[in-house]
Amino acid sequence: MTRERDTAHPIHELLRRRWSPRAFADRPVEREKLLSVLEAARWAPSSNNEQPWHFVVARRERPEEYARLLGCLVEKNQTWAKAAPVLMLSLASTVFSRNGKPNRHALHDVGQAVALLTLQATALGLYVHQMAGFSVDAARQTYNLPETVEPVAGIALGYLGDPDLLPEDLRQREVVLSARKPVGEFVYGEAWGRRAEWVR
Ligand SMILES: Cc1cc2nc3c(=O)[nH]c(=O)nc-3n(C[C@H](O)[C@H](O)[C@H](O)COP(=O)(O)O)c2cc1C
């Protein structure tokens, strides 16, 4: 089931195809594909080329590691994410390696790496669902994170599954693609909140 968005202006079909499912197929992600997805993250731009991203990656083939990562997610996310063959946690080094000063773009850069990872996944027929719903404390403890490393987001990765296997409330959300604000609502010209006149 490939679904595409109706966009107001033309965008790349990879972007039109991407969405965040909760139903994942019982099919492993090939090691080569997983490596390509992470390679895409590797080539993200970043402030000072600091590359502040890190990923804990848990594959179902290694049940103990998988259970550790699943256990960091909030219960609601666990109900569907437990079907994904790969779970990840993105992490940000929040200080520059060369001088230990705060890197205020670290979270931005990690998000950007995940965006590239997501598009590479889409190109390979895979789907990504990111999650804010995890316990930061559990992540810190489970992975013994240093102070200067911030857990950012959970990530479920896999092939699309059957929405009918989801609990009813999630199934209903699965069948409707999410909407977006129009471009004119978030692009400004002269000042904050002042719509750029060239945007229609
Ligand atoms: C950083 C981030 C955190 C998110 N957290 C959750 C989450 O905890 N649980 C969940 O079910 N979806 C989560 N989502 C998915 C969003 O709800 C989803 O991306 C949004 O509704 C747009 O839908 P789409 O990705 O299908 O276009 C998250 C997405 C992002 C980018």
mmCIF file of C-alpha atoms and ligand atoms in Angstrom:
data_model
loop_
_atom_site.group_PDB
_atom_site.id
_atom_site.type_symbol
_atom_site.label_atom_id
_atom_site.label_comp_id
_atom_site.label_asym_id
_atom_site.label_seq_id
_atom_site.Cartn_x
_atom_site.Cartn_y
_atom_site.Cartn_z
ATOM 1 C CA MET A 1 0.000 0.000 0.000
ATOM 2 C CA THR A 2 1.887 3.071 -1.239
ATOM 3 C CA ARG A 3 0.057 6.256 -0.376
ATOM 4 C CA GLU A 4 0.998 9.683 -1.632
ATOM 5 C CA ARG A 5 0.136 13.097 -0.297
ATOM 6 C CA ASP A 6 -1.739 15.737 -2.227
ATOM 7 C CA THR A 7 0.704 18.627 -2.077
ATOM 8 C CA ALA A 8 0.062 22.292 -2.886
ATOM 9 C CA HIS A 9 3.355 22.556 -4.795
ATOM 10 C CA PRO A 10 5.391 19.781 -6.440
ATOM 11 C CA ILE A 11 7.790 17.897 -4.136
ATOM 12 C CA HIS A 12 9.916 14.789 -4.603
ATOM 13 C CA GLU A 13 7.894 11.575 -4.654
ATOM 14 C CA LEU A 14 9.977 10.189 -1.757
ATOM 15 C CA LEU A 15 8.624 13.015 0.384
ATOM 16 C CA ARG A 16 5.094 12.405 -0.847
ATOM 17 C CA ARG A 17 5.365 8.706 -0.030
ATOM 18 C CA ARG A 18 6.761 9.057 3.489
ATOM 19 C CA TRP A 19 4.465 8.692 6.446
ATOM 20 C CA SER A 20 4.742 7.247 9.937
ATOM 21 C CA PRO A 21 2.972 3.905 10.264
ATOM 22 C CA ARG A 22 2.250 1.992 13.445
ATOM 23 C CA ALA A 23 1.639 -1.325 11.696
ATOM 24 C CA PHE A 24 4.905 -3.095 10.855
ATOM 25 C CA ALA A 25 5.265 -6.382 8.991
ATOM 26 C CA ASP A 26 6.829 -9.439 10.613
ATOM 27 C CA ARG A 27 9.760 -9.212 8.197
ATOM 28 C CA PRO A 28 13.348 -8.408 9.141
ATOM 29 C CA VAL A 29 15.208 -5.437 7.681
ATOM 30 C CA GLU A 30 18.149 -6.674 5.647
ATOM 31 C CA ARG A 31 21.523 -5.809 7.196
ATOM 32 C CA GLU A 32 22.645 -4.031 3.987
ATOM 33 C CA LYS A 33 19.527 -1.864 3.991
ATOM 34 C CA LEU A 34 19.950 -1.004 7.650
ATOM 35 C CA LEU A 35 23.530 0.014 6.938
ATOM 36 C CA SER A 36 22.408 2.177 3.986
ATOM 37 C CA VAL A 37 19.853 3.905 6.178
ATOM 38 C CA LEU A 38 22.538 4.704 8.762
ATOM 39 C CA GLU A 39 24.963 5.713 6.010
ATOM 40 C CA ALA A 40 22.419 8.310 4.869
ATOM 41 C CA ALA A 41 22.414 9.756 8.386
ATOM 42 C CA ARG A 42 26.206 9.850 8.255
ATOM 43 C CA TRP A 43 26.155 12.242 5.300
ATOM 44 C CA ALA A 44 23.895 14.818 6.902
ATOM 45 C CA PRO A 45 25.261 18.343 7.145
ATOM 46 C CA SER A 46 25.948 19.636 10.651
ATOM 47 C CA SER A 47 27.172 22.768 12.381
ATOM 48 C CA ASN A 48 31.001 22.767 12.083
ATOM 49 C CA ASN A 49 30.718 19.244 10.673
ATOM 50 C CA GLU A 50 30.542 18.155 14.308
ATOM 51 C CA GLN A 51 28.271 15.186 13.454
ATOM 52 C CA PRO A 52 26.767 15.196 16.969
ATOM 53 C CA TRP A 53 24.464 12.239 16.227
ATOM 54 C CA HIS A 54 24.675 8.754 17.717
ATOM 55 C CA PHE A 55 22.251 5.861 17.407
ATOM 56 C CA VAL A 56 21.572 2.892 19.646
ATOM 57 C CA VAL A 57 20.241 0.242 17.256
ATOM 58 C CA ALA A 58 18.320 -2.797 18.488
ATOM 59 C CA ARG A 59 17.392 -5.592 16.070
ATOM 60 C CA ARG A 60 14.798 -8.209 16.853
ATOM 61 C CA GLU A 61 17.398 -10.887 16.073
ATOM 62 C CA ARG A 62 19.065 -9.906 19.350
ATOM 63 C CA PRO A 63 16.159 -10.203 21.796
ATOM 64 C CA GLU A 64 17.930 -8.910 24.901
ATOM 65 C CA GLU A 65 19.111 -5.731 23.206
ATOM 66 C CA TYR A 66 15.690 -5.316 21.600
ATOM 67 C CA ALA A 67 13.914 -5.648 24.945
ATOM 68 C CA ARG A 68 16.221 -3.069 26.523
ATOM 69 C CA LEU A 69 15.317 -0.455 23.917
ATOM 70 C CA LEU A 70 11.618 -1.342 23.852
ATOM 71 C CA GLY A 71 11.599 -0.947 27.638
ATOM 72 C CA CYS A 72 12.637 2.711 27.306
ATOM 73 C CA LEU A 73 9.487 3.549 25.291
ATOM 74 C CA VAL A 74 6.270 4.711 26.949
ATOM 75 C CA GLU A 75 3.615 1.985 27.156
ATOM 76 C CA LYS A 76 1.412 3.462 24.446
ATOM 77 C CA ASN A 77 4.285 3.390 21.959
ATOM 78 C CA GLN A 78 5.318 -0.100 23.058
ATOM 79 C CA THR A 79 1.910 -1.478 22.029
ATOM 80 C CA TRP A 80 2.700 -0.944 18.333
ATOM 81 C CA ALA A 81 6.487 -0.404 18.232
ATOM 82 C CA LYS A 82 7.072 -3.945 19.511
ATOM 83 C CA ALA A 83 6.138 -5.152 15.998
ATOM 84 C CA ALA A 84 8.948 -3.174 14.327
ATOM 85 C CA PRO A 85 11.991 -5.339 13.524
ATOM 86 C CA VAL A 86 14.394 -2.483 14.298
ATOM 87 C CA LEU A 87 14.208 0.056 17.117
ATOM 88 C CA MET A 88 16.643 2.912 17.522
ATOM 89 C CA LEU A 89 17.309 5.730 19.902
ATOM 90 C CA SER A 90 18.901 8.876 18.538
ATOM 91 C CA LEU A 91 21.344 10.687 20.813
ATOM 92 C CA ALA A 92 23.033 14.072 20.616
ATOM 93 C CA SER A 93 26.441 15.108 21.891
ATOM 94 C CA THR A 94 25.523 18.508 23.251
ATOM 95 C CA VAL A 95 29.042 19.952 23.471
ATOM 96 C CA PHE A 96 31.654 20.431 20.752
ATOM 97 C CA SER A 97 34.364 17.755 20.845
ATOM 98 C CA ARG A 98 37.152 20.283 20.188
ATOM 99 C CA ASN A 99 36.461 22.652 23.092
ATOM 100 C CA GLY A 100 33.652 21.278 25.266
ATOM 101 C CA LYS A 101 31.490 24.364 24.604
ATOM 102 C CA PRO A 102 27.714 23.953 24.195
ATOM 103 C CA ASN A 103 26.606 23.106 20.658
ATOM 104 C CA ARG A 104 23.227 24.788 20.363
ATOM 105 C CA HIS A 105 22.596 23.128 17.013
ATOM 106 C CA ALA A 106 23.156 19.573 18.221
ATOM 107 C CA LEU A 107 19.452 18.662 18.359
ATOM 108 C CA HIS A 108 18.852 20.348 15.009
ATOM 109 C CA ASP A 109 21.651 18.299 13.449
ATOM 110 C CA VAL A 110 20.434 15.014 14.941
ATOM 111 C CA GLY A 111 16.946 15.735 13.582
ATOM 112 C CA GLN A 112 18.461 16.431 10.198
ATOM 113 C CA ALA A 113 20.400 13.148 10.241
ATOM 114 C CA VAL A 114 17.165 11.343 11.095
ATOM 115 C CA ALA A 115 15.376 13.113 8.238
ATOM 116 C CA LEU A 116 17.975 11.795 5.779
ATOM 117 C CA LEU A 117 17.794 8.341 7.360
ATOM 118 C CA THR A 118 14.026 8.453 6.910
ATOM 119 C CA LEU A 119 14.239 9.378 3.234
ATOM 120 C CA GLN A 120 16.807 6.651 2.552
ATOM 121 C CA ALA A 121 14.495 4.197 4.292
ATOM 122 C CA THR A 122 11.611 5.369 2.106
ATOM 123 C CA ALA A 123 13.735 4.897 -1.017
ATOM 124 C CA LEU A 124 14.396 1.298 0.088
ATOM 125 C CA GLY A 125 10.710 0.530 0.660
ATOM 126 C CA LEU A 126 11.025 0.884 4.436
ATOM 127 C CA TYR A 127 9.074 3.052 6.868
ATOM 128 C CA VAL A 128 10.156 5.057 9.916
ATOM 129 C CA HIS A 129 8.120 6.164 12.910
ATOM 130 C CA GLN A 130 9.842 8.563 15.291
ATOM 131 C CA MET A 131 8.863 8.784 18.945
ATOM 132 C CA ALA A 132 9.131 11.468 21.599
ATOM 133 C CA GLY A 133 7.329 9.020 23.880
ATOM 134 C CA PHE A 134 10.175 7.395 25.758
ATOM 135 C CA SER A 135 11.620 7.807 29.223
ATOM 136 C CA VAL A 136 14.726 9.997 29.180
ATOM 137 C CA ASP A 137 15.679 8.655 32.616
ATOM 138 C CA ALA A 138 15.304 5.043 31.468
ATOM 139 C CA ALA A 139 17.403 5.771 28.374
ATOM 140 C CA ARG A 140 20.089 7.442 30.502
ATOM 141 C CA GLN A 141 20.225 4.524 32.906
ATOM 142 C CA THR A 142 19.878 1.704 30.382
ATOM 143 C CA TYR A 143 22.704 3.000 28.206
ATOM 144 C CA ASN A 144 24.807 4.669 30.872
ATOM 145 C CA LEU A 145 24.788 7.980 28.992
ATOM 146 C CA PRO A 146 27.290 10.678 29.914
ATOM 147 C CA GLU A 147 25.977 14.116 31.006
ATOM 148 C CA THR A 148 26.896 15.638 27.654
ATOM 149 C CA VAL A 149 24.793 13.172 25.685
ATOM 150 C CA GLU A 150 21.069 13.852 25.311
ATOM 151 C CA PRO A 151 18.633 11.134 24.224
ATOM 152 C CA VAL A 152 16.563 12.704 21.429
ATOM 153 C CA ALA A 153 13.996 10.336 19.888
ATOM 154 C CA GLY A 154 12.939 6.742 19.573
ATOM 155 C CA ILE A 155 12.760 5.399 16.023
ATOM 156 C CA ALA A 156 10.881 2.356 14.747
ATOM 157 C CA LEU A 157 11.965 1.000 11.343
ATOM 158 C CA GLY A 158 10.557 -1.767 9.196
ATOM 159 C CA TYR A 159 8.305 -2.794 6.343
ATOM 160 C CA LEU A 160 4.670 -1.783 6.301
ATOM 161 C CA GLY A 161 2.304 -4.155 8.091
ATOM 162 C CA ASP A 162 -1.414 -4.881 8.159
ATOM 163 C CA PRO A 163 -3.341 -2.078 9.921
ATOM 164 C CA ASP A 164 -6.109 -4.558 10.794
ATOM 165 C CA LEU A 165 -3.750 -6.134 13.333
ATOM 166 C CA LEU A 166 -3.571 -2.880 15.333
ATOM 167 C CA PRO A 167 -5.802 -2.111 18.336
ATOM 168 C CA GLU A 168 -8.952 -0.325 17.103
ATOM 169 C CA ASP A 169 -7.983 3.237 18.181
ATOM 170 C CA LEU A 170 -4.615 2.964 16.429
ATOM 171 C CA ARG A 171 -6.117 1.293 13.363
ATOM 172 C CA GLN A 172 -8.433 4.243 12.860
ATOM 173 C CA ARG A 173 -5.507 6.689 12.998
ATOM 174 C CA GLU A 174 -3.504 4.511 10.604
ATOM 175 C CA VAL A 175 -5.951 4.771 7.729
ATOM 176 C CA VAL A 176 -5.996 8.587 7.593
ATOM 177 C CA LEU A 177 -2.903 10.447 6.402
ATOM 178 C CA SER A 178 -1.915 13.401 8.573
ATOM 179 C CA ALA A 179 -2.622 16.922 7.306
ATOM 180 C CA ARG A 180 -0.377 19.981 7.236
ATOM 181 C CA LYS A 181 -0.638 23.744 7.683
ATOM 182 C CA PRO A 182 -0.326 25.673 4.435
ATOM 183 C CA VAL A 183 3.120 27.130 3.585
ATOM 184 C CA GLY A 184 1.736 30.646 3.998
ATOM 185 C CA GLU A 185 1.164 30.000 7.705
ATOM 186 C CA PHE A 186 4.828 29.427 8.541
ATOM 187 C CA VAL A 187 6.775 31.505 6.031
ATOM 188 C CA TYR A 188 7.250 35.125 7.033
ATOM 189 C CA GLY A 189 8.650 38.191 5.327
ATOM 190 C CA GLU A 190 9.034 41.456 7.204
ATOM 191 C CA ALA A 191 8.572 40.197 10.745
ATOM 192 C CA TRP A 192 7.402 37.342 12.915
ATOM 193 C CA GLY A 193 3.870 36.393 11.977
ATOM 194 C CA ARG A 194 3.841 38.625 8.880
ATOM 195 C CA ARG A 195 3.108 36.374 5.929
ATOM 196 C CA ALA A 196 5.558 36.772 3.017
ATOM 197 C CA GLU A 197 3.555 38.413 0.222
ATOM 198 C CA TRP A 198 5.043 36.178 -2.507
ATOM 199 C CA VAL A 199 3.712 33.031 -0.833
ATOM 200 C CA ARG A 200 0.369 31.956 -2.129
HETATM 201 C C1 LIG B 1 10.232 13.906 17.109
HETATM 202 C C2 LIG B 1 8.960 13.144 16.874
HETATM 203 C C3 LIG B 1 8.311 12.548 17.937
HETATM 204 C C4 LIG B 1 7.168 11.764 17.736
HETATM 205 N N1 LIG B 1 6.633 11.089 18.787
HETATM 206 C C5 LIG B 1 5.665 10.181 18.578
HETATM 207 C C6 LIG B 1 5.264 9.292 19.612
HETATM 208 O O1 LIG B 1 5.803 9.300 20.736
HETATM 209 N N2 LIG B 1 4.288 8.403 19.333
HETATM 210 C C7 LIG B 1 3.678 8.331 18.118
HETATM 211 O O2 LIG B 1 2.802 7.471 17.932
HETATM 212 N N3 LIG B 1 4.054 9.154 17.092
HETATM 213 C C8 LIG B 1 5.043 10.057 17.287
HETATM 214 N N4 LIG B 1 5.485 10.863 16.254
HETATM 215 C C9 LIG B 1 4.856 10.773 14.932
HETATM 216 C C10 LIG B 1 4.096 12.066 14.602
HETATM 217 O O3 LIG B 1 2.886 12.083 15.301
HETATM 218 C C11 LIG B 1 3.881 12.128 13.061
HETATM 219 O O4 LIG B 1 5.136 12.260 12.436
HETATM 220 C C12 LIG B 1 2.980 13.294 12.674
HETATM 221 O O5 LIG B 1 1.688 13.106 13.162
HETATM 222 C C13 LIG B 1 2.914 13.463 11.171
HETATM 223 O O6 LIG B 1 2.503 12.272 10.572
HETATM 224 P P1 LIG B 1 3.350 11.582 9.413
HETATM 225 O O7 LIG B 1 4.740 11.341 9.937
HETATM 226 O O8 LIG B 1 2.645 10.294 9.109
HETATM 227 O O9 LIG B 1 3.393 12.521 8.250
HETATM 228 C C14 LIG B 1 6.622 11.651 16.432
HETATM 229 C C15 LIG B 1 7.257 12.276 15.366
HETATM 230 C C16 LIG B 1 8.417 13.007 15.571
HETATM 231 C C17 LIG B 1 9.111 13.633 14.385
#
